[in-house]
Short mmCIF file of C-alpha atoms in Angstrom, two decimals:
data_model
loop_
_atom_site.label_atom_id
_atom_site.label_comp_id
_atom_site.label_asym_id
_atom_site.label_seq_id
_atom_site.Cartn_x
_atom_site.Cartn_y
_atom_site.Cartn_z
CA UNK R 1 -11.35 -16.65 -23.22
CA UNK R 2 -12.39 -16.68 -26.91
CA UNK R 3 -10.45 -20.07 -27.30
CA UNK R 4 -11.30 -21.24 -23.98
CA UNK R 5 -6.99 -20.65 -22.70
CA UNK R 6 -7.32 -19.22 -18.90
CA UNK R 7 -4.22 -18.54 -16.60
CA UNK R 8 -4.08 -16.66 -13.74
CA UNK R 9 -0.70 -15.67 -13.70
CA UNK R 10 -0.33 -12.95 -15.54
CA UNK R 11 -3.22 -11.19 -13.02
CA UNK R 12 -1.04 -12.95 -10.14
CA UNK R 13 2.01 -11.16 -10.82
CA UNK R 14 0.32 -7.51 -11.82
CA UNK R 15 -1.34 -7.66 -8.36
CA UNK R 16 2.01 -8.45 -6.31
CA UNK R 17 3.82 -6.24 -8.35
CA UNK R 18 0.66 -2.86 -7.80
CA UNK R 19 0.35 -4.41 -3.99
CA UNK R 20 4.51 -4.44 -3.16
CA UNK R 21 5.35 -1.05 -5.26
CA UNK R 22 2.50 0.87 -2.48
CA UNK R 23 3.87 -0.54 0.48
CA UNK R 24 7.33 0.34 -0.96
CA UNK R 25 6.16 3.80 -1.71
CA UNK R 26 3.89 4.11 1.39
CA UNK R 27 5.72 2.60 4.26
CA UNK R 28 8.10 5.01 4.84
CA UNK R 29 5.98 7.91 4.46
CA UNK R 30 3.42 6.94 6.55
CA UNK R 31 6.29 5.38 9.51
CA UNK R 32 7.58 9.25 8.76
CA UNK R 33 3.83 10.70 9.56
CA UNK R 34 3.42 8.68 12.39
CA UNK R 35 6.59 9.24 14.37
CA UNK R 36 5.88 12.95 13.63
CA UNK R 37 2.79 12.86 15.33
CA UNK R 38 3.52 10.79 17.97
CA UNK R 39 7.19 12.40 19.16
CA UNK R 40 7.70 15.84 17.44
CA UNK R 41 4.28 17.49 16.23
CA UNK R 42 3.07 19.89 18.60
CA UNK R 43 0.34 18.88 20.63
CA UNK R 44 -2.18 22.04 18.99
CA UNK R 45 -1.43 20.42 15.83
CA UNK R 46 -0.91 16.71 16.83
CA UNK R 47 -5.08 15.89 16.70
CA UNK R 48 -6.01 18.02 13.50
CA UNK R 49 -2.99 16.53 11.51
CA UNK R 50 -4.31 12.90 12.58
CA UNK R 51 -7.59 13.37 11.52
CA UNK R 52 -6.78 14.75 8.60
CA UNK R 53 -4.50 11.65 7.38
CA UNK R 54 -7.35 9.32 8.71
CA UNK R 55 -9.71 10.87 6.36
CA UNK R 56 -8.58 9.71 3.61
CA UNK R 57 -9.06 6.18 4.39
CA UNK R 58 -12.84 7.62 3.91
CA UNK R 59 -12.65 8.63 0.31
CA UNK R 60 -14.63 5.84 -1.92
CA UNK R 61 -12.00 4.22 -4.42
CA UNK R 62 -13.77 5.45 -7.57
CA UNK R 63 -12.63 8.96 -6.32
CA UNK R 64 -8.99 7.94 -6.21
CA UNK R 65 -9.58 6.18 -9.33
CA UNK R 66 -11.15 9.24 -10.90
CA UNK R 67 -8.49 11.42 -9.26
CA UNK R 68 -5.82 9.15 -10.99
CA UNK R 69 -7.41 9.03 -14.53
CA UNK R 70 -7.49 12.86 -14.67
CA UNK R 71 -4.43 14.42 -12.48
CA UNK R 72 -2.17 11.21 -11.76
CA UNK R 73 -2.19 9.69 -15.08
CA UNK R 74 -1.28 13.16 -17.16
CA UNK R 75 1.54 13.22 -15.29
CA UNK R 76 3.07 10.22 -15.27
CA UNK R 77 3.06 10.64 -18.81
CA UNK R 78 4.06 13.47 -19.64
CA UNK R 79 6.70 14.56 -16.42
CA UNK R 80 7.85 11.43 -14.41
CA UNK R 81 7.89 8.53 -16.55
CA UNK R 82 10.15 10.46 -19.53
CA UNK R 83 12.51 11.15 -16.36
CA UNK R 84 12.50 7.67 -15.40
CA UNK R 85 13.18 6.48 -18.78
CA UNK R 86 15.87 8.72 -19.38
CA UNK R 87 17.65 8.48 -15.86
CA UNK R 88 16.78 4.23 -15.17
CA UNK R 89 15.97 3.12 -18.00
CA UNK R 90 18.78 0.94 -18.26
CA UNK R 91 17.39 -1.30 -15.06
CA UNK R 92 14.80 -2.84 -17.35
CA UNK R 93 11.76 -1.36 -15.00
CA UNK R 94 11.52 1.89 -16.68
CA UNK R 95 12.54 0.33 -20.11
CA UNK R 96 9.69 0.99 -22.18
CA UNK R 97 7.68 4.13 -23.10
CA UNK R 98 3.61 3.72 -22.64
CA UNK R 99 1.92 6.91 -23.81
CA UNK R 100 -1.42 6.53 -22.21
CA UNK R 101 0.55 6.72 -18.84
CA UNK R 102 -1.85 4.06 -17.30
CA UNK R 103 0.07 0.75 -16.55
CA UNK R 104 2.01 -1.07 -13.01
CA UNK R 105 3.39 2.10 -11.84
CA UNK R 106 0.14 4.07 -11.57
CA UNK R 107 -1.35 1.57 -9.77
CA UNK R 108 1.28 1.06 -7.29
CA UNK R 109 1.06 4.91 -6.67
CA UNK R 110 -2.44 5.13 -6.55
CA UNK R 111 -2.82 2.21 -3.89
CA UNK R 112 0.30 3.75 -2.06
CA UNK R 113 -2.21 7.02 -1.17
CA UNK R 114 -4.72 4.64 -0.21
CA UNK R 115 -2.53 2.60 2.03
CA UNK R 116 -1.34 5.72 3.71
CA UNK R 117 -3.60 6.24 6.37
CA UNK R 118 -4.15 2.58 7.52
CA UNK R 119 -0.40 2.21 7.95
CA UNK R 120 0.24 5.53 9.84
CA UNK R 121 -3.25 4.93 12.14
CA UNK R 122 -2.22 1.88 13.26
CA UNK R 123 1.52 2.45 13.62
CA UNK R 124 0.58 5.72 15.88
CA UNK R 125 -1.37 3.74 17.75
CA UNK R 126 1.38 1.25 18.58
CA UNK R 127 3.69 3.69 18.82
CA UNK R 128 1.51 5.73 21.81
CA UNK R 129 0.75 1.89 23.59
CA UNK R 130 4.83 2.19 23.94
CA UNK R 131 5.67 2.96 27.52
CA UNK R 132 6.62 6.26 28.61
CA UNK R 133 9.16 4.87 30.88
CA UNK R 134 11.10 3.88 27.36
CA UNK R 135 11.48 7.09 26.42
CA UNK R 136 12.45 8.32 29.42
CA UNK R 137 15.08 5.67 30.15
CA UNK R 138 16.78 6.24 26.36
CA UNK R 139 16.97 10.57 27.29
CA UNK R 140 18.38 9.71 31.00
CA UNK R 141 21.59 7.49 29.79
CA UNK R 142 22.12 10.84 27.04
CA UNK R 143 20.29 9.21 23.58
CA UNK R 144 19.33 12.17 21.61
CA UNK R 145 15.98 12.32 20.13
CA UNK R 146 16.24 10.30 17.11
CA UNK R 147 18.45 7.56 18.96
CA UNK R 148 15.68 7.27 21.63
CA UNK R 149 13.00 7.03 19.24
CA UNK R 150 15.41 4.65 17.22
CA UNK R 151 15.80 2.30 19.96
CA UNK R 152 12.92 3.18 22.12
CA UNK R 153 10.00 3.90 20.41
CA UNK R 154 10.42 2.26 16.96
CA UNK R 155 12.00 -0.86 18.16
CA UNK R 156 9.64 -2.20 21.01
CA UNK R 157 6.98 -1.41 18.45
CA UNK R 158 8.56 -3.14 15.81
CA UNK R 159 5.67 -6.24 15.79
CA UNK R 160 2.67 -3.66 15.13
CA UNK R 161 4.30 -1.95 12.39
CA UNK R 162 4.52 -5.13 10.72
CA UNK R 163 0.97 -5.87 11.93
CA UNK R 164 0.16 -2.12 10.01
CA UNK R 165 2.42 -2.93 7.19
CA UNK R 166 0.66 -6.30 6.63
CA UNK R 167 -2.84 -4.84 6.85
CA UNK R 168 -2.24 -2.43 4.19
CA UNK R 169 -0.36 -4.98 2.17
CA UNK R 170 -4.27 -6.84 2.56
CA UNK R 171 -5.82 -3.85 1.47
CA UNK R 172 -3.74 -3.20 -1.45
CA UNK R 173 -4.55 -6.96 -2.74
CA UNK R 174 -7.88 -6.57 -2.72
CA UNK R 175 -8.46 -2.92 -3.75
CA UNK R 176 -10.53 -3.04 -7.82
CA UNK R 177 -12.25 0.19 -8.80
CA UNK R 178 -9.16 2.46 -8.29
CA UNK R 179 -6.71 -0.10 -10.04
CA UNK R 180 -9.16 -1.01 -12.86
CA UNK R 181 -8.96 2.78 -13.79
CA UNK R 182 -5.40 2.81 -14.06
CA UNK R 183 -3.31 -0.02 -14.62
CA UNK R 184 -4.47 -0.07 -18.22
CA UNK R 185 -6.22 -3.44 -17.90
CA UNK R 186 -3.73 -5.82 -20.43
CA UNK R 187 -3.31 -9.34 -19.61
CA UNK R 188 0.77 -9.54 -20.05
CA UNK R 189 3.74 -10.00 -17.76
CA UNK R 190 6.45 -7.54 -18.41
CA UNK R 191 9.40 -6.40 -16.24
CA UNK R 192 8.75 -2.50 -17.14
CA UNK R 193 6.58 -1.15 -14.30
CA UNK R 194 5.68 1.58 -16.85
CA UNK R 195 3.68 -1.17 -18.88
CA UNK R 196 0.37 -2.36 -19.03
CA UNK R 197 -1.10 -4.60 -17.02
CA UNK R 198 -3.70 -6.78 -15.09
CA UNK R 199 -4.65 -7.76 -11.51
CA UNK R 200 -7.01 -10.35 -9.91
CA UNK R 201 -9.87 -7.86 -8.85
CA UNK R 202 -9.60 -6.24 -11.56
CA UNK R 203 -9.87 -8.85 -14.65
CA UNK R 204 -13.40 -9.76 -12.04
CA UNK R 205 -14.65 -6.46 -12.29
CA UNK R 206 -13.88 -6.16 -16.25
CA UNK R 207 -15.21 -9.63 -17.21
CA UNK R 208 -17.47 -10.95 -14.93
CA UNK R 209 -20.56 -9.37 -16.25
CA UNK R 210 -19.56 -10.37 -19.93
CA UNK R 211 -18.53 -14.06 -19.26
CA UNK R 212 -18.64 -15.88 -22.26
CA UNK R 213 -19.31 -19.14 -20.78
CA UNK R 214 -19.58 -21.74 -18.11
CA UNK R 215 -15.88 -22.24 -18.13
CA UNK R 216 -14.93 -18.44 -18.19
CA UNK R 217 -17.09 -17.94 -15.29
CA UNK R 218 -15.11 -20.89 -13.26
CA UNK R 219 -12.38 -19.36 -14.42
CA UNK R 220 -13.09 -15.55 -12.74
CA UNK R 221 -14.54 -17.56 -9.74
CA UNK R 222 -11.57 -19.52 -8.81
CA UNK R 223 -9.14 -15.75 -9.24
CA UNK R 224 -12.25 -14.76 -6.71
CA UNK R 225 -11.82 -17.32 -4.55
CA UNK R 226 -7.47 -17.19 -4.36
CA UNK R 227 -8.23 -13.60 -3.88
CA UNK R 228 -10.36 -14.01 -0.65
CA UNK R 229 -8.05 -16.60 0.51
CA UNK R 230 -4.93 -14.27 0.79
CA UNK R 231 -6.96 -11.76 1.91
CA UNK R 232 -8.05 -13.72 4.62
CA UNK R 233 -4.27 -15.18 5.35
CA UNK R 234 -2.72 -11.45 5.61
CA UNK R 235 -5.38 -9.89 7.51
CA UNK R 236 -5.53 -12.30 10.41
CA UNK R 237 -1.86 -12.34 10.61
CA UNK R 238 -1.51 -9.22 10.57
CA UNK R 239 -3.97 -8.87 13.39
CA UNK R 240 -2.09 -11.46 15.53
CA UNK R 241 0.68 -9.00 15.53
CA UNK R 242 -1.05 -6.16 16.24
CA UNK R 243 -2.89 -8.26 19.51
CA UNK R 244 0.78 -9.13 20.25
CA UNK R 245 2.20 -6.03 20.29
CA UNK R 246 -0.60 -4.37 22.36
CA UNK R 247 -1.76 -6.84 24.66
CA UNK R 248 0.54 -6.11 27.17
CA UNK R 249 1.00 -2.27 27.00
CA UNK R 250 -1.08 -1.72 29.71
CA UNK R 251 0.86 -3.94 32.21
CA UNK R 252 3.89 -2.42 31.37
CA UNK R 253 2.72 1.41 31.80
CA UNK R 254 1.72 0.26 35.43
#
């Protein structure tokens, strides 16, 4: 900014790279939770468990954020991100050593908790909108449990899981406070995921206050207004699938 040189790419790329590590980290966990509660948990447990995960979609970012800086951050750099080094370091993402432990990778983890419960909500809920009739069908021509809920629970609900999926991944994109506190805030492209770096809400919510000038400001408004735009895009596709998947659940129970 101090020579008046502005690119967005470098805050591009650091918030794909955060947004895509959390749904990598997240999705299966929370497809895990869900089909637990749905299929296996026991029904005394099935309602406290679920409220539980949805709770934490309640926690304000700056707790994350704080929780990260304090408990996440220490270690990542002083336990995981040695290991990954030394065990895949020779893929190029782990390739570099960062001793403050902020950077990509605690970013992507700290969004993946964040993620969580949205994806697991709304992939119980299509899950449960699946007939009962499936499941029934898949036991009576002698599936076992994890075929039927293979091919009769999981598949037909295939569209709203990537309705969930795509809602987090809209969450994760715009998410600031808790990334600002942890992906160390460097304006760089670099493969290592254990490296500093920079994301669209977060180079707003470091600089906007201290814009230098008219053309700095444009600058932060236009990463703003790309921001909102994707935003916008994921969310209301991902809410087409979700309509699409549920619309006709209750024709098919009857």
């Amino acid at each position: 900014p101090v020579n008046g040189h502005f690119s967005a790419l470098p805050f591009l790329y650091g918030t794909l790279v955060t947004s895509f590590l959390a749904l990598l980290l997240a999705v299966p966990l929370a497809i895990g939770v869900a089909v637990f509660l749905t299929e296996m948990c026991p029904k005394a447990f099935r309602a406290p468990l679920a409220f539980t995960t949805e709770l934490l979609a309640a926690i304000p970012s700056v707790i994350y954020g704080l929780w990260a800086v304090f408990v996440l951050v220490p270690l990542l750099r002083e336990r995981l991100n040695p290991m990954l080094i030394k065990t895949l370091g020779w893929t190029g993402f782990f390739g570099e050593d960062n001793p403050t432990g902020l950077g990509f990778l605690a970013g992507g983890i700290i969004l993946a908790i964040m993620i969580l419960p949205i994806v697991s909500s709304l992939t119980r809920e299509v899950m449960t909108a699946v007939p009962i009739s499936q499941r029934e069908a898949a036991l009576a021509l002698g599936a076992t449990r994890w075929e039927m809920i293979r091919m009769g629970v999981l598949r037909n609900a295939r569209i709203g899981i990537v309705g969930a999926v795509i809602l987090g991944l809209g969450r994760a994109l715009g998410e600031t406070m808790a990334v600002t506190m942890v992906i160390g805030n460097s304006p760089e492209i670099h493969r290592s995921l254990l490296a500093n770096g920079s994301s669209m809400a977060s180079v707003i919510a470091n600089e906007f206050a201290e814009a230098s000038g008219d053309l700095h400001l444009s600058a932060l408004m236009e990463i703003g207004l790309a921001l909102f735009a994707v935003t916008i895009v994921v969310n209301a596709f991902a809410r087409l699938l979700v309509w699409a998947v549920t619309r006709g659940a209750p024709a098919q129970v009857h």
